[in-house]
Amino acid sequence: MTTQATDVHAPGAATAADDIVASVDSGARMPIGNQKYLIPGIAFIWSLFQLYIASPLPFIIQQATGLHVVFNNTEVRVIHLAFAMILVAMAFPLTSRAPRDRIPLYDWALAIIGAACCLYLVVFKDQIAARPGLPTTTDLVVSTIGLVTLGIAVYRALGLPLLIVVSVFLAYVFFGSSDWLMDAIRWKGASYGKAMWHFWMQTEGVFGVALGVSASLIFLFVLFGAILEKAGAGNFFIKIAFALLGHLRGGPAKAAVVASGLSGIYSGSSIANVVTTGTFTIPLMKRTGFPAEKAGAVEVASSTNGQLTPPVMGAAAFLIAEFTGTPYTDLIVYAFLPAIVSYIALVYIVHLEALKLGLKGLPHPPSKAQSLTRKLGGFLFGMLAIGALAFFVHYVLGYLTALMPDASLEIAVAIFLIFYFASLVIAARRPDLEVDDPDAPITELPRAGDVVLTGLHFILPIIVLLYCVMIVRMSPALSAFWATLAMIFIALTQHPLKAILRGGKGLAGSFGLGVDEFARGMISGARNMIPIAVATGAAGIIVGTISLTGAHQVVAEFIEALASGSLMLMLILVAVMSLILGMGLPTTANYIVVSSLMAPVIVSLGASEGLIIPLVAAHLFVFYFGILADDTPPVGLAAYAAAGISGGDPIKTGFQGFAYDIRTGLLPFLFIFNTELLLMHVEIVDGVAKAVFVPWYIGLKAFVIAVIAMLAFAAATQRYFLTRCNWVETAALVVVALTLFRPGMWLDLVQPPYIERPGTEIFQIAEAEPVGTNLRLELVGTDFNNPDSRGSVFLVTTLKEGTTGEEKLGTDLAFLEDGDRMTVEEPFPGTPFAYLSQDFDFYADEPVVLQTVQTHAERLPKELFYIPALVLLALVVVFQRRRQTEPAF
């Protein structure tokens, strides 16, 4: 796009959208006068502190001088929240009428009080450690004031939804033992001192795991993304997207999808993503024929999906890895395929909308018009370039690292510098990318090759990140630190070096420009972290309440009662509750809230129905629906931001965006039942599900099938394929999609998956089956929590080495023959099935009985059902071709 250049965002960008992203992500207060530099200064210092603790520098200084300059994990969490408490009081106005151009006295007081309550744990850490669980009056006063100021901070930075949720949990701690509560949800209660100590004075509450992940991991990745964006990478990604897709039908909308996906690599907020890319894409979508609500909805769907895209995933990736015990490198592989499939489907939905509206693409000037062959050649060249880059990172750098491990850092730095200077030499021969005004007339689209060559150096920090994580196997925190240092180096040097390569033109101002981009990135990263730090601190209250009271068991029993034994109904209820709990919350906050309550429910209730669900799959399930809350009316903040830019109705925009995201909502249900979509399969060892990567060819098959299925489902939801669909064709496309996604659904109707035999035959079955076989056992017994009812649980045990059935079953479960039934003894603590003591009363009048033993049946391959699905899809194509009046592409 060639338009008039400007150094700031386009003047047509809506102020309302900027206000929303400021109030949610970075704070709407911008003081003037003597206070002008106060908030930026504190934010800059916070970023410096986070870089300092992530670097090897503290250990070097302490070793050289003997000074205590190394902070432990608890101290880091406390100082991290103290910075957030200061900045939230200064940057986020308390009310809509509070001044935005100055910091009032009451906010100074709240900032000081909040920070003091945090730092109390550092200053008096030795005294606190000497009296574990025995709070003094001062401890209780500090804890109480700390929780109150944290609640005020939550309200200011995140609004009422999270504050209400946290307040409900706190109320449950203090009043959950009351007689007026139902027995099913009542707990034994805790003293005020015990609760305050639990929430504030130790690492089980506010200063728990969630805040620790925020302090050690999330901040660095958010800072990395902020500096990357301020240095020009955001504009670079937008230009690439428009260059590649702008000439296609609905080109600006397709470019919005791709640009938001690229922004999702480093962005931690769907709302910020909407404003960053939507400022440019939404006006262009409207000018090419999209109605205001659909233009906004496309950007909303694209931006919310950006939070599902590895490696950052709205900063929640690190929390998921921590909560599930999954290596971060494995997690980004699991999350990759669903995100890619979802984005391909969204591009296709945009294409179908463009077909329905009869839209064309943006013009290429005659001098730059490209033939189809040239376009395909450019696409293939891009794919080969990405493949060559991946080959270089994985094999060449990996080989050099293995060959010279002692000099791996020096080699990596040398290669980085060589490629950096080479990319700047290429970029210096071309004018810098300019930020376009979306309201200016469109004269031409840029060529992808020209755009790429101006910004190759922006890819290098991402390569550094992947190299550190995947090749050197550094921790994610240390990897993010080195990637951030690489990005800081680029931000400070790119403009001066390009000026020198251009013969010194503009050299004087280039140094200041680099420093300005670096400083703005440091400040922006810290300000974007304010709500995340506050949210993780508040989420610690939720997690602490659950650990103190066992509230998740109450939620599980409630949902189990509503689901009435139906696993699918249970998943739907969990999805709805995740949407409700996630409304109005930023990405990281809504994941913490919904995962704390809902993920254990999925695993436990799935197990009761005989389905072994990996914990990471359950967390991704609730994460997906928590993300979709960003565009779910009536609270979807991303929809309000998009509507502020498009001028459309925010509620209609939200409904339309949610309609586009239905295909994303389908994916979690599918990967719960078909873990191949997560590039994993589940191996069960002694009842414990272990996720293992599938072979590459299985992953490729899963990708191809998933894409076809998702495109069919997208066409069904849009009621348009090659032409408009009638209801028969729509139903057929839905059947095709569901069959391709889960062919085992039909196979189960034809051939039962298990051979069922009486529990009394357990020893004979175990003796006959080979070692390593998984036996599915159905246990029936008196409910531990409800002595008047008997329930059933399915579990899986693996046969061990041995000759007799008893030896092969092992000692994890003890079975005793009792006439015509097989009873089960209570498992010993520490064994894999010790949790059954919480489900069954093993000392009730009626014993726990092994009802049935199930072994896997020999069945047809489930993939056979792909054939009728593809035949049905072909029939739909044939019938639609007869009515087709518009070319499909």
Tab-separated table of C-alpha atoms in Angstrom, residues 438-720:
chain	number	residue	atom	x	y	z
A	438	PRO	CA	-5.824	3.417	6.389
A	439	ASP	CA	-8.080	6.356	5.498
A	440	ALA	CA	-5.756	7.519	2.713
A	441	PRO	CA	-6.446	6.455	-0.901
A	442	ILE	CA	-4.994	3.066	-1.858
A	443	THR	CA	-2.780	3.427	-4.893
A	444	GLU	CA	-1.006	0.072	-4.895
A	445	LEU	CA	-0.099	-2.972	-2.842
A	446	PRO	CA	3.523	-3.540	-1.851
A	447	ARG	CA	5.384	-6.528	-3.226
A	448	ALA	CA	6.045	-9.236	-0.690
A	449	GLY	CA	9.696	-9.552	-1.667
A	450	ASP	CA	10.324	-5.838	-1.164
A	451	VAL	CA	8.670	-5.906	2.256
A	452	VAL	CA	10.527	-8.998	3.443
A	453	LEU	CA	13.923	-7.606	2.492
A	454	THR	CA	13.378	-4.490	4.579
A	455	GLY	CA	12.760	-6.408	7.789
A	456	LEU	CA	14.723	-9.663	7.776
A	457	HIS	CA	16.485	-8.572	10.954
A	458	PHE	CA	13.176	-8.700	12.879
A	459	ILE	CA	13.162	-12.475	12.443
A	460	LEU	CA	16.564	-12.901	14.120
A	461	PRO	CA	15.411	-12.443	17.752
A	462	ILE	CA	12.699	-15.044	17.164
A	463	ILE	CA	15.394	-17.387	15.857
A	464	VAL	CA	17.460	-16.656	18.975
A	465	LEU	CA	14.465	-17.585	21.116
A	466	LEU	CA	13.857	-20.844	19.242
A	467	TYR	CA	17.582	-21.679	19.234
A	468	CYS	CA	17.867	-21.231	22.996
A	469	VAL	CA	14.687	-23.192	23.748
A	470	MET	CA	14.911	-25.987	21.169
A	471	ILE	CA	18.645	-26.481	20.530
A	472	VAL	CA	20.543	-25.389	23.631
A	473	ARG	CA	17.596	-26.454	25.847
A	474	MET	CA	17.807	-23.386	28.042
A	475	SER	CA	14.928	-22.624	30.352
A	476	PRO	CA	12.147	-20.518	28.792
A	477	ALA	CA	13.074	-17.624	31.118
A	478	LEU	CA	16.739	-17.600	30.132
A	479	SER	CA	15.800	-18.075	26.464
A	480	ALA	CA	13.478	-15.063	26.642
A	481	PHE	CA	16.241	-13.060	28.328
A	482	TRP	CA	18.740	-13.674	25.516
A	483	ALA	CA	16.063	-13.067	22.868
A	484	THR	CA	15.148	-9.784	24.574
A	485	LEU	CA	18.808	-8.741	24.701
A	486	ALA	CA	19.069	-9.499	20.985
A	487	MET	CA	15.963	-7.386	20.348
A	488	ILE	CA	17.327	-4.516	22.465
A	489	PHE	CA	20.571	-4.630	20.489
A	490	ILE	CA	18.620	-4.456	17.228
A	491	ALA	CA	16.385	-1.618	18.458
A	492	LEU	CA	19.403	0.470	19.489
A	493	THR	CA	21.574	-0.184	16.439
A	494	GLN	CA	19.354	-0.749	13.396
A	495	HIS	CA	18.791	2.913	12.536
A	496	PRO	CA	22.412	4.121	13.064
A	497	LEU	CA	23.853	1.210	11.084
A	498	LYS	CA	21.410	1.701	8.203
A	499	ALA	CA	22.225	5.420	8.204
A	500	ILE	CA	25.968	4.607	7.947
A	501	LEU	CA	25.316	2.122	5.141
A	502	ARG	CA	23.361	4.839	3.325
A	503	GLY	CA	26.349	7.148	3.398
A	504	GLY	CA	25.684	8.848	6.717
A	505	LYS	CA	22.354	10.359	5.710
A	506	GLY	CA	20.239	11.001	8.840
A	507	LEU	CA	22.929	9.625	11.143
A	508	ALA	CA	22.526	12.379	13.745
A	509	GLY	CA	18.887	11.584	14.530
A	510	SER	CA	19.199	7.816	14.129
A	511	PHE	CA	20.794	7.283	17.544
A	512	GLY	CA	17.986	9.135	19.281
A	513	LEU	CA	15.393	7.173	17.301
A	514	GLY	CA	16.918	3.864	18.415
A	515	VAL	CA	17.050	4.941	22.052
A	516	ASP	CA	13.454	6.154	21.817
A	517	GLU	CA	12.236	2.812	20.430
A	518	PHE	CA	14.124	0.923	23.127
A	519	ALA	CA	12.754	3.120	25.915
A	520	ARG	CA	9.186	2.981	24.589
A	521	GLY	CA	9.437	-0.813	24.343
A	522	MET	CA	10.691	-1.108	27.942
A	523	ILE	CA	7.930	1.176	29.198
A	524	SER	CA	5.226	-0.467	27.102
A	525	GLY	CA	6.270	-3.945	28.246
A	526	ALA	CA	6.046	-2.951	31.914
A	527	ARG	CA	2.729	-1.137	31.509
A	528	ASN	CA	1.270	-4.110	29.653
A	529	MET	CA	2.360	-6.314	32.560
A	530	ILE	CA	0.451	-4.343	35.212
A	531	PRO	CA	-2.905	-6.156	34.776
A	532	ILE	CA	-1.171	-9.515	34.282
A	533	ALA	CA	0.793	-9.186	37.538
A	534	VAL	CA	-2.310	-8.068	39.425
A	535	ALA	CA	-4.389	-10.839	37.847
A	536	THR	CA	-1.902	-13.564	38.763
A	537	GLY	CA	-1.744	-12.233	42.311
A	538	ALA	CA	-5.542	-12.265	42.558
A	539	ALA	CA	-5.678	-15.681	40.950
A	540	GLY	CA	-3.447	-16.877	43.767
A	541	ILE	CA	-6.379	-16.221	46.087
A	542	ILE	CA	-8.528	-18.523	43.960
A	543	VAL	CA	-5.867	-21.235	43.853
A	544	GLY	CA	-5.224	-20.781	47.570
A	545	THR	CA	-8.930	-21.114	48.359
A	546	ILE	CA	-9.114	-24.342	46.391
A	547	SER	CA	-6.086	-25.805	48.197
A	548	LEU	CA	-7.473	-24.690	51.563
A	549	THR	CA	-11.093	-25.774	51.106
A	550	GLY	CA	-11.160	-28.341	48.282
A	551	ALA	CA	-13.710	-26.198	46.419
A	552	HIS	CA	-12.977	-27.861	43.065
A	553	GLN	CA	-14.579	-31.060	44.370
A	554	VAL	CA	-17.791	-29.126	45.023
A	555	VAL	CA	-17.752	-27.786	41.473
A	556	ALA	CA	-17.068	-31.287	40.125
A	557	GLU	CA	-20.000	-32.748	42.026
A	558	PHE	CA	-22.271	-29.916	40.879
A	559	ILE	CA	-21.389	-30.376	37.206
A	560	GLU	CA	-21.548	-34.159	37.507
A	561	ALA	CA	-25.052	-33.870	38.920
A	562	LEU	CA	-26.141	-31.570	36.081
A	563	ALA	CA	-24.519	-33.766	33.422
A	564	SER	CA	-26.338	-36.887	34.734
A	565	GLY	CA	-23.508	-39.164	33.662
A	566	SER	CA	-23.176	-37.769	30.125
A	567	LEU	CA	-19.555	-36.962	29.278
A	568	MET	CA	-20.517	-34.773	26.317
A	569	LEU	CA	-23.028	-32.802	28.390
A	570	MET	CA	-20.350	-32.387	31.060
A	571	LEU	CA	-17.929	-30.927	28.499
A	572	ILE	CA	-20.611	-28.546	27.220
A	573	LEU	CA	-21.321	-27.367	30.776
A	574	VAL	CA	-17.606	-26.843	31.433
A	575	ALA	CA	-17.331	-24.887	28.168
A	576	VAL	CA	-20.272	-22.653	29.113
A	577	MET	CA	-18.888	-22.041	32.612
A	578	SER	CA	-15.473	-21.257	31.128
A	579	LEU	CA	-17.085	-18.689	28.829
A	580	ILE	CA	-18.956	-17.118	31.731
A	581	LEU	CA	-15.952	-17.043	34.065
A	582	GLY	CA	-13.739	-15.659	31.296
A	583	MET	CA	-16.002	-12.726	30.396
A	584	GLY	CA	-14.319	-9.383	30.896
A	585	LEU	CA	-10.953	-10.867	31.871
A	586	PRO	CA	-7.638	-10.588	29.993
A	587	THR	CA	-6.101	-13.719	28.502
A	588	THR	CA	-3.872	-14.703	31.407
A	589	ALA	CA	-6.441	-13.946	34.105
A	590	ASN	CA	-9.260	-15.882	32.488
A	591	TYR	CA	-7.042	-18.925	31.969
A	592	ILE	CA	-6.028	-18.982	35.641
A	593	VAL	CA	-9.625	-18.648	36.803
A	594	VAL	CA	-11.139	-21.267	34.520
A	595	SER	CA	-8.271	-23.759	34.786
A	596	SER	CA	-8.259	-23.667	38.596
A	597	LEU	CA	-11.909	-24.685	38.687
A	598	MET	CA	-12.674	-26.493	35.462
A	599	ALA	CA	-9.595	-28.514	34.389
A	600	PRO	CA	-9.680	-30.922	37.370
A	601	VAL	CA	-13.387	-31.410	36.686
A	602	ILE	CA	-12.734	-32.588	33.135
A	603	VAL	CA	-10.057	-35.068	34.204
A	604	SER	CA	-11.981	-36.518	37.160
A	605	LEU	CA	-15.370	-36.770	35.461
A	606	GLY	CA	-13.781	-38.087	32.286
A	607	ALA	CA	-12.146	-40.822	34.353
A	608	SER	CA	-15.498	-41.714	35.925
A	609	GLU	CA	-16.823	-42.303	32.407
A	610	GLY	CA	-13.821	-44.410	31.421
A	611	LEU	CA	-12.048	-41.771	29.318
A	612	ILE	CA	-8.430	-41.090	30.276
A	613	ILE	CA	-7.849	-37.406	29.472
A	614	PRO	CA	-4.306	-36.012	29.618
A	615	LEU	CA	-4.117	-33.077	32.008
A	616	VAL	CA	-2.622	-30.808	29.344
A	617	ALA	CA	-5.593	-31.525	27.036
A	618	ALA	CA	-8.012	-30.542	29.817
A	619	HIS	CA	-6.133	-27.283	30.424
A	620	LEU	CA	-6.096	-26.469	26.713
A	621	PHE	CA	-9.854	-27.176	26.609
A	622	VAL	CA	-10.680	-24.569	29.258
A	623	PHE	CA	-8.032	-22.203	27.866
A	624	TYR	CA	-9.704	-22.180	24.449
A	625	PHE	CA	-13.111	-21.326	25.877
A	626	GLY	CA	-11.673	-18.751	28.238
A	627	ILE	CA	-10.120	-17.061	25.197
A	628	LEU	CA	-13.421	-17.132	23.300
A	629	ALA	CA	-14.930	-15.066	26.117
A	630	ASP	CA	-13.052	-12.073	24.673
A	631	ASP	CA	-15.618	-11.837	21.872
A	632	THR	CA	-18.654	-13.254	23.672
A	633	PRO	CA	-21.461	-10.727	24.228
A	634	PRO	CA	-22.375	-8.881	26.298
A	635	VAL	CA	-18.928	-8.389	27.890
A	636	GLY	CA	-16.473	-9.234	25.067
A	637	LEU	CA	-13.928	-6.438	25.363
A	638	ALA	CA	-12.241	-7.269	22.057
A	639	ALA	CA	-15.567	-6.737	20.287
A	640	TYR	CA	-15.925	-3.308	21.937
A	641	ALA	CA	-12.424	-2.348	20.783
A	642	ALA	CA	-13.167	-3.462	17.211
A	643	ALA	CA	-16.506	-1.663	17.200
A	644	GLY	CA	-14.735	1.500	18.358
A	645	ILE	CA	-12.668	1.362	15.164
A	646	SER	CA	-15.359	0.178	12.741
A	647	GLY	CA	-18.175	2.372	14.062
A	648	GLY	CA	-20.402	-0.697	14.246
A	649	ASP	CA	-22.555	-2.009	17.053
A	650	PRO	CA	-20.375	-3.801	19.658
A	651	ILE	CA	-23.037	-6.383	20.537
A	652	LYS	CA	-23.606	-7.303	16.878
A	653	THR	CA	-19.859	-7.349	16.334
A	654	GLY	CA	-19.492	-9.729	19.271
A	655	PHE	CA	-22.210	-12.081	18.041
A	656	GLN	CA	-20.741	-12.105	14.532
A	657	GLY	CA	-17.238	-12.700	15.886
A	658	PHE	CA	-18.496	-15.551	18.033
A	659	ALA	CA	-20.198	-17.036	14.972
A	660	TYR	CA	-16.849	-16.986	13.189
A	661	ASP	CA	-15.234	-18.598	16.243
A	662	ILE	CA	-17.630	-21.534	16.439
A	663	ARG	CA	-15.070	-23.558	14.505
A	664	THR	CA	-12.511	-22.757	17.224
A	665	GLY	CA	-14.998	-23.875	19.865
A	666	LEU	CA	-15.313	-27.212	18.064
A	667	LEU	CA	-11.597	-27.998	18.308
A	668	PRO	CA	-11.378	-28.510	22.094
A	669	PHE	CA	-14.177	-31.087	22.013
A	670	LEU	CA	-12.366	-32.903	19.246
A	671	PHE	CA	-8.911	-33.054	20.781
A	672	ILE	CA	-10.395	-34.345	24.043
A	673	PHE	CA	-11.591	-37.430	22.124
A	674	ASN	CA	-8.890	-37.463	19.432
A	675	THR	CA	-5.542	-36.419	20.890
A	676	GLU	CA	-3.850	-36.792	17.498
A	677	LEU	CA	-4.950	-33.187	16.915
A	678	LEU	CA	-2.505	-32.277	19.683
A	679	LEU	CA	0.148	-34.414	17.980
A	680	MET	CA	0.068	-36.804	20.928
A	681	HIS	CA	-1.310	-40.159	21.831
A	682	VAL	CA	-1.965	-41.403	25.330
A	683	GLU	CA	-0.084	-44.303	26.844
A	684	ILE	CA	-1.641	-45.590	30.062
A	685	VAL	CA	0.716	-46.968	32.678
A	686	ASP	CA	-0.924	-48.114	35.929
A	687	GLY	CA	-3.887	-45.868	35.360
A	688	VAL	CA	-1.798	-42.763	34.700
A	689	ALA	CA	-2.124	-41.112	31.286
A	690	LYS	CA	1.206	-40.232	29.701
A	691	ALA	CA	1.277	-38.058	26.578
A	692	VAL	CA	3.680	-39.215	23.854
A	693	PHE	CA	4.336	-37.525	20.505
A	694	VAL	CA	2.832	-39.283	17.498
A	695	PRO	CA	5.096	-40.225	14.541
A	696	TRP	CA	5.483	-37.519	11.881
A	697	TYR	CA	3.296	-39.332	9.333
A	698	ILE	CA	0.458	-39.571	11.869
A	699	GLY	CA	0.853	-35.857	12.515
A	700	LEU	CA	0.750	-35.117	8.776
A	701	LYS	CA	-2.379	-37.241	8.370
A	702	ALA	CA	-3.998	-35.493	11.316
A	703	PHE	CA	-3.195	-32.089	9.812
A	704	VAL	CA	-4.598	-32.891	6.341
A	705	ILE	CA	-7.758	-34.507	7.698
A	706	ALA	CA	-8.280	-31.731	10.255
A	707	VAL	CA	-7.974	-29.026	7.578
A	708	ILE	CA	-10.508	-30.732	5.291
A	709	ALA	CA	-12.876	-31.306	8.205
A	710	MET	CA	-12.573	-27.748	9.471
A	711	LEU	CA	-13.155	-26.273	6.018
A	712	ALA	CA	-16.275	-28.427	5.645
A	713	PHE	CA	-17.509	-27.289	9.061
A	714	ALA	CA	-16.750	-23.647	8.226
A	715	ALA	CA	-18.714	-23.964	4.982
A	716	ALA	CA	-21.619	-25.477	6.915
A	717	THR	CA	-21.687	-22.645	9.468
A	718	GLN	CA	-21.560	-20.060	6.668
A	719	ARG	CA	-24.141	-21.964	4.558
A	720	TYR	CA	-21.889	-21.397	1.547
